[in-house]
Tab-separated table of C-alpha atoms in Angstrom:
chain	number	residue	atom	x	y	z
A	228	GLY	CA	83.607	52.837	151.890
A	229	ALA	CA	85.853	56.312	151.766
A	230	VAL	CA	88.523	54.853	153.799
A	231	VAL	CA	91.543	57.488	154.017
A	232	SER	CA	95.067	55.338	155.644
A	233	GLN	CA	98.247	57.158	156.741
A	234	HIS	CA	101.798	55.718	157.484
A	235	PRO	CA	102.976	55.769	160.288
A	236	SER	CA	100.397	56.721	162.894
A	237	TRP	CA	103.006	58.184	165.340
A	238	VAL	CA	106.872	58.853	164.290
A	239	ILE	CA	110.222	60.137	167.054
A	240	CYS	CA	113.026	61.562	164.700
A	241	LYS	CA	116.033	63.825	165.900
A	242	SER	CA	116.404	67.557	165.142
A	243	GLY	CA	117.849	67.746	161.378
A	244	THR	CA	116.334	64.513	160.020
A	245	SER	CA	113.393	64.522	157.200
A	246	VAL	CA	110.299	62.171	157.826
A	247	LYS	CA	108.194	61.359	155.384
A	248	ILE	CA	104.213	60.862	156.373
A	249	GLU	CA	102.270	58.885	153.453
A	250	CYS	CA	98.425	58.865	152.814
A	251	ARG	CA	96.327	57.201	150.760
A	252	SER	CA	92.638	56.525	150.175
A	253	LEU	CA	92.162	52.178	149.958
A	254	ASP	CA	88.889	52.090	148.027
A	255	PHE	CA	88.264	55.639	146.274
A	256	GLN	CA	90.095	57.869	143.836
A	257	ALA	CA	91.029	61.574	144.934
A	258	THR	CA	92.306	63.813	142.629
A	259	THR	CA	92.403	66.028	145.625
A	260	MET	CA	94.400	65.532	149.322
A	261	PHE	CA	94.542	68.163	151.809
A	262	TRP	CA	97.488	68.030	154.880
A	263	TYR	CA	96.245	69.646	158.227
A	264	ARG	CA	98.533	70.334	161.462
A	265	GLN	CA	96.871	70.684	164.664
A	266	PHE	CA	98.687	71.162	167.813
A	267	PRO	CA	97.444	70.081	171.053
A	268	LYS	CA	93.959	71.794	171.904
A	269	GLN	CA	93.689	73.405	169.097
A	270	SER	CA	91.959	73.173	165.933
A	271	LEU	CA	93.034	71.545	162.494
A	272	MET	CA	95.179	74.055	160.339
A	273	LEU	CA	95.126	73.503	156.501
A	274	MET	CA	98.864	73.315	155.486
A	275	ALA	CA	98.433	72.775	152.032
A	276	THR	CA	96.579	71.367	149.113
A	277	SER	CA	97.757	68.827	146.421
A	278	ASN	CA	96.324	67.684	143.298
A	279	GLU	CA	97.379	64.803	141.599
A	280	GLY	CA	100.063	65.486	138.982
A	281	SER	CA	100.559	68.938	139.468
A	282	LYS	CA	102.164	71.178	142.177
A	283	ALA	CA	100.592	71.308	145.707
A	284	THR	CA	99.138	74.802	146.881
A	285	TYR	CA	100.729	75.863	150.144
A	286	GLU	CA	98.997	78.413	152.859
A	287	GLN	CA	99.869	81.348	153.530
A	288	GLY	CA	102.712	80.805	156.599
A	289	VAL	CA	103.244	77.360	155.234
A	290	GLU	CA	107.203	76.746	154.109
A	291	LYS	CA	106.951	74.847	150.995
A	292	ASP	CA	110.441	74.454	150.811
A	293	LYS	CA	110.704	72.565	154.654
A	294	PHE	CA	106.909	70.766	154.119
A	295	LEU	CA	107.557	68.749	150.614
A	296	ILE	CA	104.393	67.804	149.032
A	297	ASN	CA	103.917	64.561	146.401
A	298	HIS	CA	100.700	63.761	145.345
A	299	ALA	CA	101.671	61.204	142.497
A	300	SER	CA	98.834	58.690	142.184
A	301	LEU	CA	95.439	59.141	142.666
A	302	THR	CA	95.654	57.102	145.919
A	303	LEU	CA	98.609	58.233	147.798
A	304	SER	CA	99.761	61.676	148.882
A	305	THR	CA	103.027	62.762	151.143
A	306	LEU	CA	104.241	64.846	152.971
A	307	THR	CA	107.925	64.802	154.022
A	308	VAL	CA	108.818	67.269	156.883
A	309	THR	CA	112.305	68.113	156.129
A	310	SER	CA	114.969	69.387	158.627
A	311	ALA	CA	112.616	69.049	161.422
A	312	HIS	CA	113.172	70.900	164.517
A	313	PRO	CA	111.200	70.705	167.529
A	314	GLU	CA	108.519	73.279	166.794
A	315	ASP	CA	107.851	70.594	164.061
A	316	SER	CA	106.388	68.329	166.168
A	317	SER	CA	102.195	68.227	165.858
A	318	PHE	CA	99.756	65.622	164.807
A	319	TYR	CA	99.495	65.990	160.971
A	320	ILE	CA	96.392	64.739	159.522
A	321	CYS	CA	95.414	64.113	155.864
A	322	SER	CA	92.130	63.725	153.528
A	323	ALA	CA	91.520	62.821	150.300
A	324	GLU	CA	88.202	64.477	148.444
A	325	GLN	CA	85.836	62.513	147.005
A	326	ALA	CA	83.805	63.104	144.544
A	327	GLN	CA	80.544	63.218	144.565
A	328	THR	CA	77.126	64.355	142.707
A	329	ASN	CA	77.325	68.320	142.879
A	330	THR	CA	79.564	67.925	146.193
A	331	ASP	CA	82.129	66.552	147.471
A	332	THR	CA	83.250	65.503	151.090
A	333	GLN	CA	86.486	64.795	152.178
A	334	TYR	CA	87.274	61.891	154.209
A	335	PHE	CA	90.128	61.707	157.179
A	336	GLY	CA	93.086	60.174	157.753
A	337	PRO	CA	94.022	58.898	161.455
A	338	GLY	CA	96.499	60.660	161.850
A	339	THR	CA	100.507	61.121	162.145
A	340	ARG	CA	102.169	62.187	165.555
A	341	LEU	CA	105.239	63.600	165.288
A	342	THR	CA	107.360	64.358	167.902
A	343	VAL	CA	110.949	65.918	167.221
A	344	LEU	CA	113.719	65.527	169.761
B	210	ASP	CA	83.449	79.943	153.307
B	211	ALA	CA	81.473	81.303	155.868
B	212	LYS	CA	82.165	81.722	159.089
B	213	THR	CA	80.464	79.499	161.913
B	214	THR	CA	79.719	80.023	165.572
B	215	GLN	CA	79.462	76.472	167.907
B	216	PRO	CA	79.243	76.929	171.445
B	217	PRO	CA	82.613	75.492	173.051
B	218	SER	CA	81.332	72.609	175.402
B	219	MET	CA	77.837	70.865	176.138
B	220	ASP	CA	77.410	68.044	178.233
B	221	CYS	CA	74.618	65.155	176.935
B	222	ALA	CA	73.379	62.304	179.255
B	223	GLU	CA	73.927	58.899	177.942
B	224	GLY	CA	71.296	57.263	176.108
B	225	ARG	CA	69.539	60.944	175.904
B	226	ALA	CA	69.624	62.807	172.404
B	227	ALA	CA	72.161	65.391	171.776
B	228	ASN	CA	71.216	68.551	169.841
B	229	LEU	CA	74.606	70.729	168.969
B	230	PRO	CA	73.405	73.880	167.376
B	231	CYS	CA	75.731	76.100	164.803
B	232	ASN	CA	75.071	79.795	163.285
B	233	HIS	CA	76.294	80.477	160.006
B	234	SER	CA	74.704	83.325	159.856
B	235	THR	CA	76.323	84.494	156.852
B	236	ILE	CA	76.160	81.474	154.445
B	237	SER	CA	75.804	81.863	150.914
B	238	GLY	CA	73.250	79.930	148.937
B	239	ASN	CA	75.702	77.562	147.124
B	240	GLU	CA	77.541	76.659	150.369
B	241	TYR	CA	76.853	73.170	152.106
B	242	VAL	CA	76.519	72.783	155.914
B	243	TYR	CA	78.722	69.926	157.076
B	244	TRP	CA	79.715	68.315	160.188
B	245	TYR	CA	82.786	66.401	160.950
B	246	ARG	CA	83.755	64.957	164.853
B	247	GLN	CA	86.680	64.388	166.143
B	248	ILE	CA	87.129	61.944	169.084
B	249	HIS	CA	90.979	62.673	170.737
B	250	SER	CA	93.630	62.262	168.908
B	251	GLN	CA	92.359	60.492	165.568
B	252	GLY	CA	91.296	62.069	162.671
B	253	PRO	CA	88.043	64.193	162.046
B	254	GLN	CA	85.313	61.615	160.592
B	255	TYR	CA	82.645	62.521	158.685
B	256	ILE	CA	79.119	62.662	159.855
B	257	ILE	CA	76.327	64.236	157.824
B	258	HIS	CA	76.100	67.200	155.261
B	259	GLY	CA	73.096	69.390	153.854
B	260	LEU	CA	72.146	72.577	151.523
B	261	LYS	CA	68.616	73.271	152.665
B	262	ASN	CA	66.689	70.133	153.379
B	263	ASN	CA	66.387	68.591	156.814
B	264	GLU	CA	68.890	65.001	156.638
B	265	THR	CA	69.174	61.849	158.524
B	266	ASN	CA	71.788	58.933	158.230
B	267	GLU	CA	72.930	56.261	160.425
B	268	MET	CA	74.473	58.482	162.559
B	269	ALA	CA	72.913	61.498	163.045
B	270	SER	CA	70.464	64.017	161.801
B	271	LEU	CA	70.716	67.403	160.456
B	272	ILE	CA	68.214	70.198	160.553
B	273	ILE	CA	68.784	73.416	158.730
B	274	THR	CA	66.472	76.576	159.387
B	275	GLU	CA	64.390	77.188	156.777
B	276	ASP	CA	66.237	80.747	156.284
B	277	ARG	CA	69.659	78.436	156.481
B	278	LYS	CA	71.077	80.388	158.907
B	279	SER	CA	71.903	77.624	161.462
B	280	SER	CA	71.774	74.391	161.906
B	281	THR	CA	71.173	71.298	164.283
B	282	LEU	CA	73.347	68.133	164.508
B	283	ILE	CA	71.222	65.739	166.661
B	284	LEU	CA	72.501	62.543	167.961
B	285	PRO	CA	69.276	60.666	168.678
B	286	HIS	CA	70.443	58.472	171.677
B	287	ALA	CA	74.008	59.757	172.671
B	288	THR	CA	76.484	56.954	173.979
B	289	LEU	CA	79.850	57.393	175.825
B	290	ARG	CA	81.740	56.835	172.288
B	291	ASP	CA	79.990	60.135	171.359
B	292	THR	CA	82.677	62.105	173.399
B	293	ALA	CA	84.263	64.276	170.912
B	294	VAL	CA	84.701	67.430	169.435
B	295	TYR	CA	81.957	68.551	166.619
B	296	TYR	CA	83.103	70.874	164.187
B	297	CYS	CA	80.133	72.622	161.414
B	298	ILE	CA	81.262	73.771	158.555
B	299	VAL	CA	79.905	75.237	155.681
B	300	ARG	CA	81.716	74.890	152.285
B	301	VAL	CA	80.949	76.321	148.714
B	302	VAL	CA	80.018	73.419	146.536
B	303	LEU	CA	83.053	72.041	144.832
B	304	SER	CA	85.555	73.828	146.982
B	305	GLN	CA	88.307	72.754	147.543
B	306	LYS	CA	89.148	74.170	151.292
B	307	VAL	CA	87.435	73.497	154.016
B	308	THR	CA	88.175	75.916	157.204
B	309	PHE	CA	87.890	74.902	160.562
B	310	GLY	CA	86.344	76.464	163.642
B	311	THR	CA	86.714	75.522	167.842
B	312	GLY	CA	84.228	73.491	167.183
B	313	THR	CA	82.066	72.029	170.462
B	314	LYS	CA	83.291	69.535	172.655
B	315	LEU	CA	80.570	67.146	173.233
B	316	GLN	CA	80.666	64.920	176.643
B	317	VAL	CA	78.405	62.679	177.211
B	318	ILE	CA	77.653	61.402	181.258
B	319	PRO	CA	77.704	58.569	182.634
């Protein structure tokens, strides 16, 4: 149980184009999903918190107009990188939170490798 | 969320127990200790979590000191597939944020 998928697993795009990444919780409903970015040899950095049916909360320094997040259902959140540039090349990882008695556990997707040429 | 301190790297012989320490001296009473690991180029994998009692599951054991200022993740019989970066995280109950530190890079040696 508690499986999170991401699609695509990797994508290469030209500079200036937009890329959409999907995150799905396959066997549980997630009211909250998270988007992280990870550069080579660095730790995960939280970009935004996404709650179903409401606007995402972005971390300081993350441009909300560049990284569009939609959480339309309890099992799907999308991240769209608009007008991508080479510096946006990174490993993007989502997670979904499964509510448990008195605690919450986040389960992570396998990640999406974005390369912008 | 409280800050954690972990050694940057550790080696462990295959088949032996891997003991990964984590210091969280500023942990609050309502913060849980979570452990995740990240194998190269994959998303983090949940391992275990606990509040104050020791916990065990099919993957690992978590030992939390009585004062809760530190904990140890134990992989009882390390295999080569356990080579990964291990992250210790403390998190307020029902908090939404998970903040990753730099973790411990565990290398299991044949």
